[in-house]
mmCIF file of C-alpha atoms in Angstrom:
data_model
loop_
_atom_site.group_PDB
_atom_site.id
_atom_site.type_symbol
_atom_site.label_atom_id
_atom_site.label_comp_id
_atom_site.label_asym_id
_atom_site.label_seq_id
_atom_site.Cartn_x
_atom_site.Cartn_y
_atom_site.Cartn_z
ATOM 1 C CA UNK A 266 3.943 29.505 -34.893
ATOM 2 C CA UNK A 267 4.283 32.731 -36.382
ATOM 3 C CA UNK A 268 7.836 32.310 -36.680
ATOM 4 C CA UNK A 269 7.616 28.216 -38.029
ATOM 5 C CA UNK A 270 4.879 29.812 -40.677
ATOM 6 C CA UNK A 271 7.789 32.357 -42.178
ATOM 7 C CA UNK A 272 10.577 29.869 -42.366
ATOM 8 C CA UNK A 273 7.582 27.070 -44.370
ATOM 9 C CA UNK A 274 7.438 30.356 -46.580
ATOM 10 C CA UNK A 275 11.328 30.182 -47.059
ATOM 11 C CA UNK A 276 10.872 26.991 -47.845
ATOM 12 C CA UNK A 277 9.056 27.265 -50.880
ATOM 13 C CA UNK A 278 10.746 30.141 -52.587
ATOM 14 C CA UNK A 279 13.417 27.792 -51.752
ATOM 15 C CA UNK A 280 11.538 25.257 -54.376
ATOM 16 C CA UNK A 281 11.184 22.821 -50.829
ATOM 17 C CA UNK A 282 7.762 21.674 -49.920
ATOM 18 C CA UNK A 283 6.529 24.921 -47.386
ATOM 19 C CA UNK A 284 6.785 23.360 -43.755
ATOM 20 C CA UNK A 285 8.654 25.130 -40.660
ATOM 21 C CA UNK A 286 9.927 24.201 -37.580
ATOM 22 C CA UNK A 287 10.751 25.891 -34.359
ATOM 23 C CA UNK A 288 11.912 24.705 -30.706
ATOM 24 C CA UNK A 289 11.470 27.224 -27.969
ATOM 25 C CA UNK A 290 12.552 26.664 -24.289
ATOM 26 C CA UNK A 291 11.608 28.512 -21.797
ATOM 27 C CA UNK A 292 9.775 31.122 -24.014
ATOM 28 C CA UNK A 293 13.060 31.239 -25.884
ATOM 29 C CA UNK A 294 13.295 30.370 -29.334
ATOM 30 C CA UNK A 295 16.552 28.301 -29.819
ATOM 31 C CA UNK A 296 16.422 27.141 -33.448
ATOM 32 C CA UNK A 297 14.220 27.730 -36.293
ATOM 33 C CA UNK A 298 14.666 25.552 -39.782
ATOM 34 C CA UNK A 299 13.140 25.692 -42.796
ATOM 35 C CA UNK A 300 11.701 21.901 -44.792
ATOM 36 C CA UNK A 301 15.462 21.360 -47.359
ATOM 37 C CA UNK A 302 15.957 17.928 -48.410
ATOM 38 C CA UNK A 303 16.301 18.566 -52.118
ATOM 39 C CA UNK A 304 19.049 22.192 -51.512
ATOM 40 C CA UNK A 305 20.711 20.293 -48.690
ATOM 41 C CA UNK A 306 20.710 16.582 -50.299
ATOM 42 C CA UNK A 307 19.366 14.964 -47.428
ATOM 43 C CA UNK A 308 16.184 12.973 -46.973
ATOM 44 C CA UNK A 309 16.068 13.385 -43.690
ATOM 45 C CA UNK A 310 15.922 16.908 -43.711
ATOM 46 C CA UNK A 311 12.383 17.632 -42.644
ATOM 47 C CA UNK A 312 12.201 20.847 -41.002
ATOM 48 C CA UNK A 313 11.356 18.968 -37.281
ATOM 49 C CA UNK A 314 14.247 16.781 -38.160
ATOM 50 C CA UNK A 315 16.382 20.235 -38.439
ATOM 51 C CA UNK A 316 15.388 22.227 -35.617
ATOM 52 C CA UNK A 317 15.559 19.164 -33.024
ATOM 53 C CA UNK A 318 19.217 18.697 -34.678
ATOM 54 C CA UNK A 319 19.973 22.325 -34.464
ATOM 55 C CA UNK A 320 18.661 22.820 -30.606
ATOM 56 C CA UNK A 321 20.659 20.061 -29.313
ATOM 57 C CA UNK A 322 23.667 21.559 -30.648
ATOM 58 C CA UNK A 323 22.709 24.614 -28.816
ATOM 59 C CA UNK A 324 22.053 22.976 -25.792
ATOM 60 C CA UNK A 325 25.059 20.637 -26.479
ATOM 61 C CA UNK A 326 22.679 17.961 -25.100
ATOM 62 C CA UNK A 327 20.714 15.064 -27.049
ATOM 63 C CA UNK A 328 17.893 15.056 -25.004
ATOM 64 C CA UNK A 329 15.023 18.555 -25.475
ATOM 65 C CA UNK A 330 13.351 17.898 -22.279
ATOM 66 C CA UNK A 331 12.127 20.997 -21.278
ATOM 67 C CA UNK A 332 11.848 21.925 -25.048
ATOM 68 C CA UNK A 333 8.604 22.263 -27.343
ATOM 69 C CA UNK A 334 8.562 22.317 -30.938
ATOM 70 C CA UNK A 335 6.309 24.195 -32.755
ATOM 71 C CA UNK A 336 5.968 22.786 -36.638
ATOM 72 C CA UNK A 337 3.644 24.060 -39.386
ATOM 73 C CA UNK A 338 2.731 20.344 -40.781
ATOM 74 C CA UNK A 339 1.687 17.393 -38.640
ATOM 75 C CA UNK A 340 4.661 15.114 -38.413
ATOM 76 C CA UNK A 341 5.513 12.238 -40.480
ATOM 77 C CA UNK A 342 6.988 8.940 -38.898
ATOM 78 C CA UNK A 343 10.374 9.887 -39.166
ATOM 79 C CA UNK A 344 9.903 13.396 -37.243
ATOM 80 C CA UNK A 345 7.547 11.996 -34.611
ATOM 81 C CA UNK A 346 9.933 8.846 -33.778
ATOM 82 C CA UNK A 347 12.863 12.085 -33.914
ATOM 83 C CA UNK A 348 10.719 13.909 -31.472
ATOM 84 C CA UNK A 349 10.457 10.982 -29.363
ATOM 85 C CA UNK A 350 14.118 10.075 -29.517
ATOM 86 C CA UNK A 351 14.118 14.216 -28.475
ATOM 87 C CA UNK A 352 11.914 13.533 -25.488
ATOM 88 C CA UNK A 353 10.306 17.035 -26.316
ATOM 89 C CA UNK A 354 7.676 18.422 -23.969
ATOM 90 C CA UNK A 355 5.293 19.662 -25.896
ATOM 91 C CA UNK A 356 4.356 19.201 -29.960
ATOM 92 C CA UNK A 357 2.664 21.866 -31.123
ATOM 93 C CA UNK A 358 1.577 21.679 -35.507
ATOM 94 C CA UNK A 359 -0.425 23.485 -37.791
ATOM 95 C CA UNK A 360 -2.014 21.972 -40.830
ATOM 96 C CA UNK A 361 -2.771 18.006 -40.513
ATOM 97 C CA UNK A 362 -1.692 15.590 -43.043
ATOM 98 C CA UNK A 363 -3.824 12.587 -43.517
ATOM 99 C CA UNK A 364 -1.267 11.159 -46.312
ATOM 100 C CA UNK A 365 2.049 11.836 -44.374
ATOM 101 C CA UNK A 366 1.053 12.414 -41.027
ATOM 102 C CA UNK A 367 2.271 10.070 -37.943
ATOM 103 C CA UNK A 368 0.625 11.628 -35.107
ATOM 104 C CA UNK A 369 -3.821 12.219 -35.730
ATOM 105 C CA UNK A 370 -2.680 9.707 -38.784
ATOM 106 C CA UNK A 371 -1.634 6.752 -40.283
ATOM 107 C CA UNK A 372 0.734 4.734 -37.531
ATOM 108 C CA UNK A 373 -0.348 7.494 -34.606
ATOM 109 C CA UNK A 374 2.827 7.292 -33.360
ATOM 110 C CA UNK A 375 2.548 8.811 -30.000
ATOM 111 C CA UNK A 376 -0.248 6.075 -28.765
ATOM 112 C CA UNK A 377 1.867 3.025 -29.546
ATOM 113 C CA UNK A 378 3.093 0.819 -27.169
ATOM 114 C CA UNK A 379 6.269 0.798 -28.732
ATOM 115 C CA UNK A 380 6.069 5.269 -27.988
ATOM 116 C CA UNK A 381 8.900 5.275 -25.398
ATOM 117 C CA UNK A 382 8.237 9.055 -24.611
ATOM 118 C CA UNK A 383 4.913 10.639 -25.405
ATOM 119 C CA UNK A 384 4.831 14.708 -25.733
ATOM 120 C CA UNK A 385 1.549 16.539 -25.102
ATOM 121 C CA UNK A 386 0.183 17.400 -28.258
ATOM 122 C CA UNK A 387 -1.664 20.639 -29.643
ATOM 123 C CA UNK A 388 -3.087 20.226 -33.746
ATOM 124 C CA UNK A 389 -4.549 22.380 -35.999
ATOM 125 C CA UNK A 390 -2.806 25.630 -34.425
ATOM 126 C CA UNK A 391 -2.229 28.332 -37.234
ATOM 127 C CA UNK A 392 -3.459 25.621 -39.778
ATOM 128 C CA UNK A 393 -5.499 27.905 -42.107
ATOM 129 C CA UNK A 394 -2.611 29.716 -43.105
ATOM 130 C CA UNK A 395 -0.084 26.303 -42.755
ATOM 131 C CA UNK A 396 -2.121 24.696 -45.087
ATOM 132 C CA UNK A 397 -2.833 27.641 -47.475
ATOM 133 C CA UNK A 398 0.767 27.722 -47.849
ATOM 134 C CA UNK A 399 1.065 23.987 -49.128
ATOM 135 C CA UNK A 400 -1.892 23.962 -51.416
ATOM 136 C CA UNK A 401 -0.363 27.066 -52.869
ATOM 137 C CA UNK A 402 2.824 25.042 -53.402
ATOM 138 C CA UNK A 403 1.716 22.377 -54.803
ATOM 139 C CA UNK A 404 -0.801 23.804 -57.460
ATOM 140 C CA UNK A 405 1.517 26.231 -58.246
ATOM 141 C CA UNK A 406 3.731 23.439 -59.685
ATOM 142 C CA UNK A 407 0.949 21.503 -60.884
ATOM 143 C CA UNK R 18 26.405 -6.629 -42.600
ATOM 144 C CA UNK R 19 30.739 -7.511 -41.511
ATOM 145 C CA UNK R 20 31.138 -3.979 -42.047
ATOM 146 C CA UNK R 21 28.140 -2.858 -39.974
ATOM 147 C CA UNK R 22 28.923 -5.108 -37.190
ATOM 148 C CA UNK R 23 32.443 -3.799 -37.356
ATOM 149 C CA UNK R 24 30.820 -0.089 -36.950
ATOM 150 C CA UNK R 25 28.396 -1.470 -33.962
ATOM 151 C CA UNK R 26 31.733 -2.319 -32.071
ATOM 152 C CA UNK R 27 32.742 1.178 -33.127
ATOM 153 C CA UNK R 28 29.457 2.795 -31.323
ATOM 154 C CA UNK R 29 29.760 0.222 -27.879
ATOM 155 C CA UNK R 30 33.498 1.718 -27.509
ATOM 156 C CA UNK R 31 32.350 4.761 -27.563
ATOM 157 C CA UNK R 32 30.032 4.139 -25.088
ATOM 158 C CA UNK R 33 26.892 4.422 -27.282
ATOM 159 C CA UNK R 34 24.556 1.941 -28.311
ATOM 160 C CA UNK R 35 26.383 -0.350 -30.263
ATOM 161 C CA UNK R 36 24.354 -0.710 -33.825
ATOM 162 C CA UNK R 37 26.019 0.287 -37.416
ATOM 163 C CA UNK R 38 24.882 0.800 -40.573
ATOM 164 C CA UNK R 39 25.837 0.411 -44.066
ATOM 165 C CA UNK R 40 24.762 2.163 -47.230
ATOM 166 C CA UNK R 41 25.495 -0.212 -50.422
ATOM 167 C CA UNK R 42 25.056 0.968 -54.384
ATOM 168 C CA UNK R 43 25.697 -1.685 -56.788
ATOM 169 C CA UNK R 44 27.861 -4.057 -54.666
ATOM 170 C CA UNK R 45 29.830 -1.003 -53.193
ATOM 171 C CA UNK R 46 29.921 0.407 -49.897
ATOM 172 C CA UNK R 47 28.908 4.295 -50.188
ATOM 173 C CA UNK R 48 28.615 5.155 -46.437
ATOM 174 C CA UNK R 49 29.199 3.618 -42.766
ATOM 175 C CA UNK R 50 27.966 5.073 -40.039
ATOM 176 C CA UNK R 51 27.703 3.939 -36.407
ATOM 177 C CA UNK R 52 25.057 5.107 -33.811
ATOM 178 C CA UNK R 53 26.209 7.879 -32.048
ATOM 179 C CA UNK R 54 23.337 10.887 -30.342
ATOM 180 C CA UNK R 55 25.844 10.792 -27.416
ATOM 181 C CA UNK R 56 28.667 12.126 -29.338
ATOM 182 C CA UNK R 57 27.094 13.843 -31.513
ATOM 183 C CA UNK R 58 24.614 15.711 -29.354
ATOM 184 C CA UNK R 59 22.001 14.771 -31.791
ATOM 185 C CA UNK R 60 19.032 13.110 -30.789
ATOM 186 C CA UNK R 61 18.791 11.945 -34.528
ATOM 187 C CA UNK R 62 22.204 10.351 -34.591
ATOM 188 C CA UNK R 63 21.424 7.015 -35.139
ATOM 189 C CA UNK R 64 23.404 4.351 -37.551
ATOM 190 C CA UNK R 65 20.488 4.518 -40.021
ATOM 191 C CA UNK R 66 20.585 7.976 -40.174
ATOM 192 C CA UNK R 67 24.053 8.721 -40.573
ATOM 193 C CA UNK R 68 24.622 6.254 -43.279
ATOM 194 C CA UNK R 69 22.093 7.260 -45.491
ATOM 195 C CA UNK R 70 23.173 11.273 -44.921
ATOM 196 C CA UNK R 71 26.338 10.520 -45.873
ATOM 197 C CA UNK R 72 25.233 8.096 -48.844
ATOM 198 C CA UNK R 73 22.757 11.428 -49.995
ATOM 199 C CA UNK R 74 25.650 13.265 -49.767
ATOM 200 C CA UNK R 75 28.400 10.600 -51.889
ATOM 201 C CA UNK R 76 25.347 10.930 -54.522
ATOM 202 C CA UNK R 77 24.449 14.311 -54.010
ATOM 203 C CA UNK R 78 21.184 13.539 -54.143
ATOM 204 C CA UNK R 79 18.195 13.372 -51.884
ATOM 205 C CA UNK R 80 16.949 9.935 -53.078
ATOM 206 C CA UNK R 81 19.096 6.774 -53.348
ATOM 207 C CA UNK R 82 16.844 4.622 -55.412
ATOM 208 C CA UNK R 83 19.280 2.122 -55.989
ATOM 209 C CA UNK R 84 20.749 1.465 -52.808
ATOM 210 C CA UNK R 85 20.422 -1.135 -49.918
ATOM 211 C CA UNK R 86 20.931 -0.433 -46.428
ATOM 212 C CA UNK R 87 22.201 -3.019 -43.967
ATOM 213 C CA UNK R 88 22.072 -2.446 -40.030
ATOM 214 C CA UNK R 89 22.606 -4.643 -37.184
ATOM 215 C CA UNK R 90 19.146 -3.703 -35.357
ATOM 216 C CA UNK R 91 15.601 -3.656 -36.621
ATOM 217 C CA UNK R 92 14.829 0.002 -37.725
ATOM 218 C CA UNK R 93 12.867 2.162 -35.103
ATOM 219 C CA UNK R 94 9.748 4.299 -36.494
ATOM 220 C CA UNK R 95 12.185 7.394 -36.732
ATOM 221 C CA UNK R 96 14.896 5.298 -39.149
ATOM 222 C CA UNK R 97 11.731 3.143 -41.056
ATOM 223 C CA UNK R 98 10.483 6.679 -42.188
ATOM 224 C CA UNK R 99 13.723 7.767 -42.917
ATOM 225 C CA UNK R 100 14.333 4.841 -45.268
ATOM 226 C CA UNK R 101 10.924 5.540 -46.931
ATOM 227 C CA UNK R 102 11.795 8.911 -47.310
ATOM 228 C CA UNK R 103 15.465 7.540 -48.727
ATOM 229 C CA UNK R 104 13.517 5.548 -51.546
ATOM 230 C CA UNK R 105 15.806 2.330 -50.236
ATOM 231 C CA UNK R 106 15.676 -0.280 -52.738
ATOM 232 C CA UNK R 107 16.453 -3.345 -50.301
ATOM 233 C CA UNK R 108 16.717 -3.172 -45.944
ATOM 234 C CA UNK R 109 18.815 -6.049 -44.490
ATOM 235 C CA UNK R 110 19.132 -6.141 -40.810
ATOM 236 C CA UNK R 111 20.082 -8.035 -37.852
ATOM 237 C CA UNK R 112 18.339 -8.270 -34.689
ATOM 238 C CA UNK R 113 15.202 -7.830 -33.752
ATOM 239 C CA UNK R 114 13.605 -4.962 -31.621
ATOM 240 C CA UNK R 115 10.798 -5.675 -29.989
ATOM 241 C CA UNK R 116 10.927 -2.812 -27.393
ATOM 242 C CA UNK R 117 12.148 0.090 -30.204
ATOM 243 C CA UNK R 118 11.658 -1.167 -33.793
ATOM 244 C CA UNK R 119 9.036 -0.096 -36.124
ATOM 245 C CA UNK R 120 9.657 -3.355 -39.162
ATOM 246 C CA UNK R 121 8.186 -6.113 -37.758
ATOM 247 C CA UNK R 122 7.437 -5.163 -34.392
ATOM 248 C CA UNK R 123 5.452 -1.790 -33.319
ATOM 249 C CA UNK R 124 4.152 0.440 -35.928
ATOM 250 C CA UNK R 125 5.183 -1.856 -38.832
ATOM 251 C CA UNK R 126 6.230 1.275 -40.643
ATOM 252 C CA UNK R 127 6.001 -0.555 -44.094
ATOM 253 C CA UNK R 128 3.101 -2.205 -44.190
ATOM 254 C CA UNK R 129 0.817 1.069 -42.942
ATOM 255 C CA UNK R 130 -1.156 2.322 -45.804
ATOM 256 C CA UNK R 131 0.014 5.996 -44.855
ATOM 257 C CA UNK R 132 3.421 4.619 -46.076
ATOM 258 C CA UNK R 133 4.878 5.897 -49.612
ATOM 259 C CA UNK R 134 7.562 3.463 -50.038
ATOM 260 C CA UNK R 135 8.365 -0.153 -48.948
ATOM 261 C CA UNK R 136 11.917 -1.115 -49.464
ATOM 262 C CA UNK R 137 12.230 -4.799 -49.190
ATOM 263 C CA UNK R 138 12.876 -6.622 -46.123
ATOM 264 C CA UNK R 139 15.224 -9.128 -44.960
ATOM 265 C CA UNK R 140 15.510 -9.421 -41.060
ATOM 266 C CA UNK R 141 17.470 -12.056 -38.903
ATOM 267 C CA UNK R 142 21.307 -11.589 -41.231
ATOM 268 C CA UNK R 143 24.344 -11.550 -38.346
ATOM 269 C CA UNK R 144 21.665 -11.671 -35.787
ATOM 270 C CA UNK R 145 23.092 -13.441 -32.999
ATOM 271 C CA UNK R 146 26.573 -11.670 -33.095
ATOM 272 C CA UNK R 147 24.061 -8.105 -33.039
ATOM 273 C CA UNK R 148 22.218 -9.063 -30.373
ATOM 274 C CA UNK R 149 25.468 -10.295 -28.346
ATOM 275 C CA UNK R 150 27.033 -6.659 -29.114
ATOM 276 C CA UNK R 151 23.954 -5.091 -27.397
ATOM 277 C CA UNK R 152 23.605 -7.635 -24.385
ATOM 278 C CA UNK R 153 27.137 -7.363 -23.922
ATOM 279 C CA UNK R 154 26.746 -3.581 -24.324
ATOM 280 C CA UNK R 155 23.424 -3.359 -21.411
ATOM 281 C CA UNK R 156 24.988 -5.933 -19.090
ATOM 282 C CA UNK R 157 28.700 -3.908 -18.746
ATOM 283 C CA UNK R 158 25.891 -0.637 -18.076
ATOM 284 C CA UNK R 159 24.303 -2.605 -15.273
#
């Protein structure tokens, strides 16, 4: 998390909304990416969204199975159905996000029927600092 | 939705899942995309998400406000947030998921409160010759 908490930092000096992602396999970590929809013009470019894209390229494989991703926000909608899609191991997240958030929030993704693949889950996991970082970011540009 | 059909037979050649998608801005088609994670290695890869990547980057911008998607196959939680996320003005699609989609089946992505943007919805357009693509597609697999 350590390393998912310095690229959410990257983020916002980056002027991006501070979340980071990391996937690790086998106490490897195989891609790291930093929240960049407005530098990279992409909406989908949520940092989960990035590092599952970026891992499978490393593994050349579309499936993470014996991956976990470690993110510094609780994931949206998009990024859980992503992780899904992923069939990750293990989801582990900082900071929860009762606005945004898909997985302790709003549709729960992960306890739907529809949930084709459910990871285990770990919240609240470095989430002082996670959510330090957002508040910071957002009433610094208040 | 002739266009994203056309792209659906794209994906089922290719041996992936045949569904395509279509980005339109003011009667003019911006980005195609058909659903490829196979190809790609990209568990993210799908129609939806292609298309409106490549429409973000035609606009060079990380909103497309004024643009409609069209895809053969109702939206699954992962593309629903992504079209959120897209600020799509209009969704048109084909056929109906029951197992996967999130639109009128599942999580009902757009009618959750926890959801920040509701493109309007038209289901059912060039469903029969989308849901023929994918039976066609799952019975040749059997």
């Amino acid at each position: 998390m350590r390393i998912a908490l310095d690229a959410a930092r990257d983020a916002a000096l980056a002027g991006e909304v501070p979340v980071g992602a990391v996937v690790v396999r086998a106490g490897a970590v195989i891609a790291v990416a930093a929240n960049a929809p407005r530098a990279l013009r992409d909406p989908t470019a949520h940092a989960e969204i990035l590092a599952i894209r970026a891992a499978a390229q490393v593994l050349q494989a579309d499936r993470l199975g014996n991956c976990d991703l470690w993110v510094t926000l609780e994931p949206c909608a998009m990024c859980a159905g992503a992780i899904a899609h992923a069939r990750l191991a293990r989801l582990f997240y900082g900071a929860a996000d009762a606005k945004g958030g898909a997985v302790e929030h709003g549709v729960r993704f992960f306890g739907q029927p529809t949930c084709h693949h459910r990871p285990e889950v770990f919240g609240g996991i470095g989430e002082r600092e996670a959510s330090a970082l957002l508040r910071d970011f957002f009433a610094a540009r208040r």
